[in-house]
């Protein structure tokens, strides 16, 4: 009979507490009004549970921020998928020195943090007259998701049997047909991974929206949370309600794509 591993069990319980307690505080706080939250504290059970904080959020500017965030997220994911698929296919099928150097250049982007180049990006965006538009957020966000996206898809496409490429080439298939009819269907896991990864980065993005937008009409959710924090007061239940509502869409997308995400990450190394 196997011996009980008490240290491992204690560590698992400790980790469970670390995960569950913040979620408990998050959900329970949204069911209280401002007065009871300040009086009883975040760990107390709501005496009169109410959805008033969610109502205040939905009656405010939250729907606009949600729509802006959806536009940014879908646009960034689409750009990242389309560009990374074509770049990865070129790297895998074209073994010239130029192709290798281009791949190395994309990998170099993994080592460049967005904070280090925010001033040049701000200068470029203002020169292009894109400042305070959603496009000003979409373009750099998609660009910074490309290095890891290309890395994932290169590993995925290298796992495709070489004989399949040769078979379609012998049948007279063009490179575009090979890409659309062979590579894309067999790289669904990697493409799903790239889409989910890019969407997560865009949904949670803060630096680019903060620096490259100004008006309330172009705010995204991460900036919209400041609406519930003032100089002398903070509506914590409404703030946490906005956080819960902002989590639901991206968490739902993750639930549907989690299997493809795991399979795609497992194929990063390639052959």
XYZ file of C-alpha atoms in Angstrom, residues 104-118 120-121 140 143-145 147 208:
23
model
C 16.528 34.773 -36.601
C 15.322 38.370 -36.823
C 11.855 37.314 -35.659
C 13.391 35.360 -32.782
C 15.346 38.467 -31.790
C 12.006 40.126 -31.150
C 11.484 37.769 -28.202
C 14.255 39.592 -26.355
C 12.904 43.129 -26.918
C 10.364 44.286 -24.306
C 7.673 46.694 -25.423
C 8.656 49.147 -22.667
C 12.078 49.589 -24.274
C 10.684 50.818 -27.597
C 7.545 52.660 -26.519
C 9.933 55.128 -30.987
C 6.518 53.488 -31.364
C 2.090 47.377 -32.219
C 3.662 43.125 -34.047
C 4.862 42.088 -30.595
C 2.889 38.843 -30.783
C 7.891 36.460 -32.785
C -0.052 50.598 -25.665
